[in-house]
Every structure is written in C-alpha cells, then in structure tokens.
C-alpha cells in the first residue's frame, strides 16, 4: 500500500454519512488517491433498505464524483426499476473509493484494484454499513464479494442466494459492467435481473 496504513486513521470521530464523506475526501490510505480525480463516496439515504456495493468508481464516476453514473449505472438503473427497487431508496457505494486505471493515450483504462487496496479501503465500507444498516446488501461482482464475503466466495456459484452478512442479508450478482461485456448481453441481463429480484424478495 505504498507505505500507507489504510483508511482507518482517516475515519472521523463522529460516524454519520456527512462526516464520513468529508473525511473520505482527504483519504490517503492507499496509493490510488494520487492519480484519481477525487474520492467517490457512497450516496443515498441514511436508512436504506438496500445497499448496493460495486467494485470501484469508473472513468465517469471519477470525473463527476458520483457512483454508478456511467454506462454500467444505466444498466443498474434499468435492473432496479424492473426488479421493483426504487433507486432513490437505495444506498450506492463501492468497495474501493478511488478510480484505479492505466493511462493509454488520452484514455484511462480501468484496472482491477489489488487485494491490498481493497483491504485498505474496507474501513469506509464498514462505516457505511454501520450507519446505513441496510436489510439487504447487493454485492456487485467479484471485488465487492472479496471485500464483504471473503476471498473464498464465488459469485458464479452462489449468485442470487441470500447469505448472512452481520445483521443483514447479502445477495451477490455480477457487476453491471459484466452485462455490457457479455457475448450475449440479453441473456446476461436476464440473469442479472433475476438476482436483483431475489434481493428484492429478501427484503
């Protein structure tokens, strides 16, 4: 982690969403803050029935400062609507709060965060869970599953299956960006939607 000790030392004394967001904006718990435009913290109501946890901000999220505003966010919006989950009533966040990328000309190519970066950012996610106290946590993709459910958890084997996560239930599915990359996008979307409906039923 480039000699840093993770996010824990940046946590505020008062654990509420406003204080957490302000503190996270100054986080240097891993090296990702150096190249990213900003910290992209979670957004949504303080008490939300659902918390959706993705991997990390993408290019558009990093530029705009909000989670799930890029192409994957549009897939997510559609899925939530069709599953009967109001996006305005969910808390959206990521396991890692800074965009990890490799420059390629003028483009910034997404790079999967390392295990050390995921672990460094975990205190923010733990704090969000403690404040929001969701009934259901929708785990979007392998990185979020690694952060919340452990390195042995496999989304491909257990997707759509409610599993205990503290006082909540977790339902894992693919990240909506995986739907966009799938050879058969319609089939991938239907599987994603089935998992969101399972999450809706678990609430």
Coordinates of C-alpha atoms in Angstrom, one line a residue, residues 33-176:
X33 CA -5.6 8.8 -4.4
X34 CA -2.5 10.1 -6.3
X35 CA -3.8 9.6 -9.8
X36 CA -7.6 9.7 -9.2
X37 CA -9.5 13.0 -9.6
X38 CA -11.4 12.6 -6.3
X39 CA -12.8 10.2 -3.7
X40 CA -16.1 8.9 -4.9
X41 CA -18.0 8.1 -1.7
X42 CA -21.4 6.4 -1.4
X43 CA -24.7 8.2 -1.9
X44 CA -28.2 7.5 -0.7
X45 CA -30.5 7.8 2.3
X46 CA -29.1 7.3 5.8
X47 CA -31.5 4.5 6.4
X48 CA -31.8 2.5 3.2
X49 CA -33.3 -1.0 2.9
X50 CA -30.8 -1.8 0.2
X51 CA -27.1 -1.1 0.0
X52 CA -25.5 -1.8 -3.4
X53 CA -21.8 -2.3 -3.4
X54 CA -19.7 -2.3 -6.6
X55 CA -16.0 -2.6 -7.3
X56 CA -14.6 1.0 -7.7
X57 CA -15.5 4.2 -9.5
X58 CA -15.2 4.2 -13.3
X59 CA -14.0 6.9 -15.5
X60 CA -17.2 8.9 -15.5
X61 CA -17.8 8.4 -11.8
X62 CA -14.3 9.7 -11.1
X63 CA -14.9 12.8 -13.2
X64 CA -18.4 13.5 -11.9
X65 CA -17.9 12.4 -8.3
X66 CA -20.9 10.2 -8.0
X67 CA -21.2 6.4 -8.0
X68 CA -22.8 4.5 -10.9
X69 CA -23.3 7.4 -13.4
X70 CA -21.6 5.7 -16.3
X71 CA -22.8 3.0 -18.8
X72 CA -22.9 0.4 -16.0
X73 CA -25.1 2.7 -14.0
X74 CA -27.6 2.8 -16.8
X75 CA -27.8 -1.0 -16.7
X76 CA -28.2 -0.9 -13.0
X77 CA -31.0 1.7 -13.2
X78 CA -32.9 -0.5 -15.6
X79 CA -32.4 -3.6 -13.5
X80 CA -33.5 -1.8 -10.3
X81 CA -36.7 -0.5 -12.0
X82 CA -37.6 -3.8 -13.4
X83 CA -36.9 -5.6 -10.1
X84 CA -39.2 -3.2 -8.3
X85 CA -36.4 -1.5 -6.3
X86 CA -36.5 2.3 -6.2
X87 CA -33.0 3.7 -6.9
X88 CA -33.8 6.7 -4.7
X89 CA -34.3 4.4 -1.8
X90 CA -31.0 2.5 -2.1
X91 CA -27.6 3.4 -0.9
X92 CA -25.0 3.1 -3.7
X93 CA -21.3 2.7 -3.0
X94 CA -18.1 0.8 -4.0
X95 CA -15.6 -1.4 -2.2
X96 CA -12.8 1.0 -3.3
X97 CA -13.5 4.7 -3.4
X98 CA -10.8 5.8 -5.9
X99 CA -10.6 5.0 -9.6
X100 CA -7.8 2.6 -10.4
X101 CA -6.6 2.9 -14.0
X102 CA -3.8 2.6 -16.6
X103 CA -3.3 5.6 -18.9
X104 CA -3.5 4.7 -22.6
X105 CA -3.1 7.8 -24.7
X106 CA -5.9 10.1 -23.7
X107 CA -8.0 7.2 -22.4
X108 CA -7.9 5.8 -18.8
X109 CA -8.3 2.1 -18.8
X110 CA -10.0 0.5 -15.8
X111 CA -7.6 -1.6 -13.6
X112 CA -8.9 -4.0 -11.0
X113 CA -7.9 -2.9 -7.5
X114 CA -5.4 -5.1 -5.7
X115 CA -6.2 -7.1 -2.6
X116 CA -4.2 -4.6 -0.6
X117 CA -6.2 -1.6 -2.0
X118 CA -9.5 -3.4 -1.2
X119 CA -8.3 -4.1 2.4
X120 CA -7.1 -0.5 2.8
X121 CA -10.5 0.9 1.8
X122 CA -12.5 -1.6 4.0
X123 CA -12.9 0.8 7.0
X124 CA -15.0 3.1 4.8
X125 CA -17.3 0.3 3.8
X126 CA -17.6 -1.0 7.3
X127 CA -18.6 2.5 8.5
X128 CA -21.2 2.9 5.7
X129 CA -22.7 -0.4 6.7
X130 CA -22.8 0.6 10.4
X131 CA -24.5 3.9 9.7
X132 CA -27.0 2.8 6.9
X133 CA -27.8 -0.5 8.5
X134 CA -29.4 -2.0 5.3
X135 CA -31.6 -5.1 5.4
X136 CA -30.1 -6.4 2.1
X137 CA -26.7 -5.8 0.7
X138 CA -26.5 -6.4 -3.1
X139 CA -22.9 -7.4 -3.8
X140 CA -22.0 -6.5 -7.4
X141 CA -19.1 -8.5 -8.7
X142 CA -16.0 -10.4 -7.5
X143 CA -14.2 -7.4 -6.0
X144 CA -17.2 -6.4 -3.8
X145 CA -17.6 -10.1 -2.9
X146 CA -13.9 -10.3 -1.9
X147 CA -14.4 -7.3 0.4
X148 CA -17.6 -8.4 2.0
X149 CA -17.9 -12.1 1.8
X150 CA -14.2 -13.3 1.8
X151 CA -11.8 -14.5 -0.8
X152 CA -13.3 -18.0 -1.0
X153 CA -16.7 -16.7 -2.0
X154 CA -17.5 -17.3 -5.7
X155 CA -20.2 -15.1 -7.3
X156 CA -20.6 -17.6 -10.2
X157 CA -21.5 -20.4 -7.8
X158 CA -23.7 -18.5 -5.3
X159 CA -25.2 -15.6 -7.1
X160 CA -28.8 -14.8 -6.2
X161 CA -28.6 -16.8 -3.0
X162 CA -29.2 -14.8 0.2
X163 CA -26.4 -15.3 2.7
X164 CA -25.9 -13.7 6.2
X165 CA -23.8 -10.6 6.5
X166 CA -23.9 -9.3 10.0
X167 CA -27.4 -8.2 10.7
X168 CA -28.2 -8.1 7.0
X169 CA -28.6 -10.5 4.1
X170 CA -26.2 -10.3 1.2
X171 CA -27.2 -11.3 -2.4
X172 CA -24.3 -11.5 -4.9
X173 CA -24.6 -10.9 -8.6
X174 CA -22.3 -9.9 -11.4
X175 CA -21.3 -6.2 -11.8
X176 CA -23.5 -4.5 -14.3

